[in-house]
């Protein structure tokens, strides 16, 4: 029984040292990350933790917590919600990309997925976001200008058609009025001739 307790103690110590070493590795890698590449998430109690944007193959996958613990204003640490996606390990590649092992938060530790998911994620910076937003805004403005041009062209063609139709109607009305007047005149003349 004593041997079983000793083995259990060694296993627990090994597991704890493994999870703290990956957390320490994340802390070291986090300090190497460019400051505008991660997002500071703050909850209603003022506790905060850092996360990065998870992009795989150009598509948005969500967010990954860099650490599964939150730092609170009172100096204590709280755990991030269990099940949140996180970075089990993080390695800065070239300043613009990181290699991460994706996992899930559980009791303040990031447990890597099984089978492990390794991803190379491009780091987003605030400057890139601004440029991206500016280019999107520019594209929207260009689309709006094109739509306005198309609408204007349609209106012009409608007004031309309307004018043409109106002119044609007026001409037809005038012709009918003239023909009606001629017919009336002829009828009057026939009546005069008969009498």
Short mmCIF file of C-alpha atoms in Angstrom, two decimals:
data_model
loop_
_atom_site.label_atom_id
_atom_site.label_comp_id
_atom_site.label_asym_id
_atom_site.label_seq_id
_atom_site.Cartn_x
_atom_site.Cartn_y
_atom_site.Cartn_z
CA UNK A 1 0.00 0.00 0.00
CA UNK A 2 2.86 2.34 0.83
CA UNK A 3 4.46 1.55 -2.52
CA UNK A 4 1.19 2.38 -4.30
CA UNK A 5 1.02 5.77 -2.53
CA UNK A 6 4.63 6.51 -3.50
CA UNK A 7 3.95 5.66 -7.16
CA UNK A 8 0.81 7.80 -7.11
CA UNK A 9 2.75 10.69 -5.56
CA UNK A 10 5.48 10.45 -8.23
CA UNK A 11 2.88 10.31 -11.03
CA UNK A 12 1.05 13.37 -9.71
CA UNK A 13 4.31 15.28 -9.32
CA UNK A 14 5.31 14.35 -12.88
CA UNK A 15 1.95 15.42 -14.30
CA UNK A 16 2.05 18.73 -12.43
CA UNK A 17 5.61 19.44 -13.52
CA UNK A 18 4.67 18.67 -17.14
CA UNK A 19 1.71 21.04 -17.12
CA UNK A 20 3.65 23.83 -15.45
CA UNK A 21 6.55 23.45 -17.84
CA UNK A 22 4.24 23.91 -20.82
CA UNK A 23 2.65 26.87 -19.05
CA UNK A 24 6.12 28.32 -18.43
CA UNK A 25 6.98 27.70 -22.08
CA UNK A 26 3.84 29.55 -23.08
CA UNK A 27 4.75 32.41 -20.76
CA UNK A 28 8.22 32.66 -22.32
CA UNK A 29 6.83 32.48 -25.86
CA UNK A 30 4.14 35.01 -24.93
CA UNK A 31 6.79 37.53 -23.94
CA UNK A 32 8.43 37.02 -27.35
CA UNK A 33 5.19 37.64 -29.26
CA UNK A 34 4.75 41.11 -30.76
CA UNK A 35 2.55 43.13 -28.36
CA UNK A 36 -0.16 43.82 -30.93
CA UNK A 37 -0.46 40.17 -32.03
CA UNK A 38 -2.58 39.01 -29.10
CA UNK A 39 -5.88 40.15 -27.63
CA UNK A 40 -6.40 41.07 -24.00
CA UNK A 41 -9.75 39.60 -22.86
CA UNK A 42 -11.25 41.10 -19.69
CA UNK A 43 -14.28 39.66 -17.88
CA UNK A 44 -16.87 41.51 -15.76
CA UNK A 45 -14.76 41.06 -12.59
CA UNK A 46 -11.75 42.77 -14.20
CA UNK A 47 -9.81 39.50 -14.56
CA UNK A 48 -7.95 39.18 -17.85
CA UNK A 49 -6.13 36.67 -20.02
CA UNK A 50 -4.46 36.77 -23.41
CA UNK A 51 -5.52 35.00 -26.59
CA UNK A 52 -4.54 34.87 -30.25
CA UNK A 53 -6.68 34.58 -33.36
CA UNK A 54 -6.85 30.99 -34.62
CA UNK A 55 -6.63 30.95 -38.42
CA UNK A 56 -6.23 27.72 -40.35
CA UNK A 57 -5.90 27.74 -44.13
CA UNK A 58 -7.11 31.33 -44.34
CA UNK A 59 -10.37 30.63 -42.49
CA UNK A 60 -11.22 31.94 -39.02
CA UNK A 61 -11.40 29.11 -36.47
CA UNK A 62 -11.92 31.16 -33.30
CA UNK A 63 -9.55 32.20 -30.55
CA UNK A 64 -6.88 30.35 -28.56
CA UNK A 65 -6.09 31.30 -24.97
CA UNK A 66 -2.34 31.63 -24.40
CA UNK A 67 -2.75 30.55 -20.79
CA UNK A 68 -5.66 28.87 -18.96
CA UNK A 69 -5.44 31.19 -15.97
CA UNK A 70 -6.74 34.74 -15.60
CA UNK A 71 -4.92 37.49 -13.74
CA UNK A 72 -7.25 39.42 -11.45
CA UNK A 73 -6.91 42.94 -9.99
CA UNK A 74 -6.71 41.58 -6.42
CA UNK A 75 -3.50 39.70 -7.33
CA UNK A 76 -5.11 36.28 -7.43
CA UNK A 77 -5.37 33.97 -10.43
CA UNK A 78 -8.59 32.36 -11.61
CA UNK A 79 -9.04 29.61 -14.15
CA UNK A 80 -10.33 30.24 -17.66
CA UNK A 81 -13.62 28.50 -18.44
CA UNK A 82 -13.08 24.76 -18.89
CA UNK A 83 -13.36 23.72 -22.53
CA UNK A 84 -11.97 26.99 -23.92
CA UNK A 85 -9.55 26.37 -26.79
CA UNK A 86 -5.95 27.08 -25.82
CA UNK A 87 -2.32 26.70 -26.85
CA UNK A 88 -0.76 23.60 -25.29
CA UNK A 89 2.61 24.64 -26.66
CA UNK A 90 3.65 27.73 -28.55
CA UNK A 91 6.75 28.34 -30.63
CA UNK A 92 7.49 31.65 -32.33
CA UNK A 93 8.71 30.90 -35.86
CA UNK A 94 9.68 34.12 -37.63
CA UNK A 95 7.92 36.96 -35.84
CA UNK A 96 4.92 36.72 -38.16
CA UNK A 97 3.90 33.10 -37.44
CA UNK A 98 3.65 30.76 -34.47
CA UNK A 99 3.53 26.99 -34.30
CA UNK A 100 0.94 25.88 -31.73
CA UNK A 101 -0.39 22.66 -30.32
CA UNK A 102 -4.12 23.17 -29.85
CA UNK A 103 -5.82 21.98 -26.69
CA UNK A 104 -8.66 22.67 -24.25
CA UNK A 105 -8.55 24.34 -20.85
CA UNK A 106 -9.29 22.05 -17.90
CA UNK A 107 -8.78 23.12 -14.28
CA UNK A 108 -6.36 25.89 -15.26
CA UNK A 109 -4.16 23.73 -17.52
CA UNK A 110 -4.16 23.39 -21.28
CA UNK A 111 -4.59 19.75 -22.23
CA UNK A 112 -3.49 19.03 -25.82
CA UNK A 113 -6.10 17.43 -28.07
CA UNK A 114 -5.84 13.74 -28.83
CA UNK A 115 -4.66 13.21 -31.53
CA UNK A 116 -2.51 16.34 -31.26
CA UNK A 117 -3.36 19.22 -33.59
CA UNK A 118 -0.31 21.22 -34.60
CA UNK A 119 -0.96 24.42 -36.52
CA UNK A 120 1.10 27.22 -37.95
CA UNK A 121 -0.88 30.38 -37.35
CA UNK A 122 -0.09 33.77 -38.89
CA UNK A 123 -0.05 36.46 -36.24
CA UNK A 124 -2.50 39.30 -36.79
CA UNK A 125 -1.42 42.76 -35.79
CA UNK A 126 -3.50 45.85 -35.16
CA UNK A 127 -1.82 47.55 -38.13
CA UNK A 128 -2.80 44.65 -40.41
CA UNK A 129 -6.36 44.79 -39.09
CA UNK A 130 -6.52 48.52 -39.83
CA UNK A 131 -5.13 47.98 -43.33
CA UNK A 132 -7.58 45.14 -43.88
CA UNK A 133 -10.48 47.29 -42.68
CA UNK A 134 -9.33 50.20 -44.86
CA UNK A 135 -9.14 47.98 -47.93
CA UNK A 136 -12.59 46.55 -47.13
CA UNK A 137 -13.96 50.08 -46.70
CA UNK A 138 -12.35 51.12 -49.97
CA UNK A 139 -13.89 48.13 -51.76
CA UNK A 140 -17.30 48.97 -50.25
CA UNK A 141 -17.01 52.58 -51.42
CA UNK A 142 -16.10 51.44 -54.93
CA UNK A 143 -19.07 49.05 -54.97
CA UNK A 144 -21.38 51.83 -53.75
CA UNK A 145 -20.10 54.17 -56.47
CA UNK A 146 -20.72 51.48 -59.08
CA UNK A 147 -24.23 50.89 -57.73
CA UNK A 148 -24.94 54.62 -57.79
CA UNK A 149 -23.69 54.83 -61.38
CA UNK A 150 -25.88 51.90 -62.40
CA UNK A 151 -28.89 53.43 -60.64
CA UNK A 152 -28.23 56.77 -62.30
CA UNK A 153 -27.98 55.09 -65.70
CA UNK A 154 -31.21 53.22 -65.05
CA UNK A 155 -32.96 56.41 -63.99
CA UNK A 156 -31.70 58.24 -67.06
CA UNK A 157 -32.84 55.46 -69.34
CA UNK A 158 -36.20 55.36 -67.53
CA UNK A 159 -36.64 59.10 -67.87
CA UNK A 160 -35.70 58.88 -71.55
CA UNK A 161 -38.19 56.07 -72.04
CA UNK A 162 -40.79 57.97 -70.05
CA UNK A 163 -40.21 61.10 -72.12
CA UNK A 164 -40.39 59.08 -75.30
CA UNK A 165 -43.58 57.36 -74.18
CA UNK A 166 -45.06 60.66 -73.04
CA UNK A 167 -44.13 62.30 -76.33
CA UNK A 168 -45.59 59.37 -78.26
CA UNK A 169 -48.79 59.50 -76.21
CA UNK A 170 -49.09 63.24 -76.73
CA UNK A 171 -48.55 62.83 -80.46
CA UNK A 172 -51.13 60.05 -80.58
CA UNK A 173 -53.58 62.14 -78.57
CA UNK A 174 -53.01 65.10 -80.85
CA UNK A 175 -53.50 62.94 -83.94
CA UNK A 176 -56.69 61.50 -82.49
CA UNK A 177 -57.96 64.97 -81.63
CA UNK A 178 -57.18 66.21 -85.15
CA UNK A 179 -58.81 63.15 -86.72
CA UNK A 180 -61.85 63.57 -84.49
CA UNK A 181 -62.11 67.22 -85.50
CA UNK A 182 -61.80 66.31 -89.20
CA UNK A 183 -64.50 63.64 -88.89
CA UNK A 184 -66.82 66.09 -87.11
CA UNK A 185 -66.21 68.66 -89.81
CA UNK A 186 -66.93 66.14 -92.58
CA UNK A 187 -70.13 65.04 -90.87
CA UNK A 188 -71.28 68.63 -90.60
CA UNK A 189 -70.52 69.18 -94.25
CA UNK A 190 -72.51 66.10 -95.27
CA UNK A 191 -75.48 67.26 -93.25
CA UNK A 192 -75.35 70.68 -94.87
CA UNK A 193 -75.19 69.17 -98.33
CA UNK A 194 -78.24 66.94 -97.70
CA UNK A 195 -80.35 69.74 -96.41
#
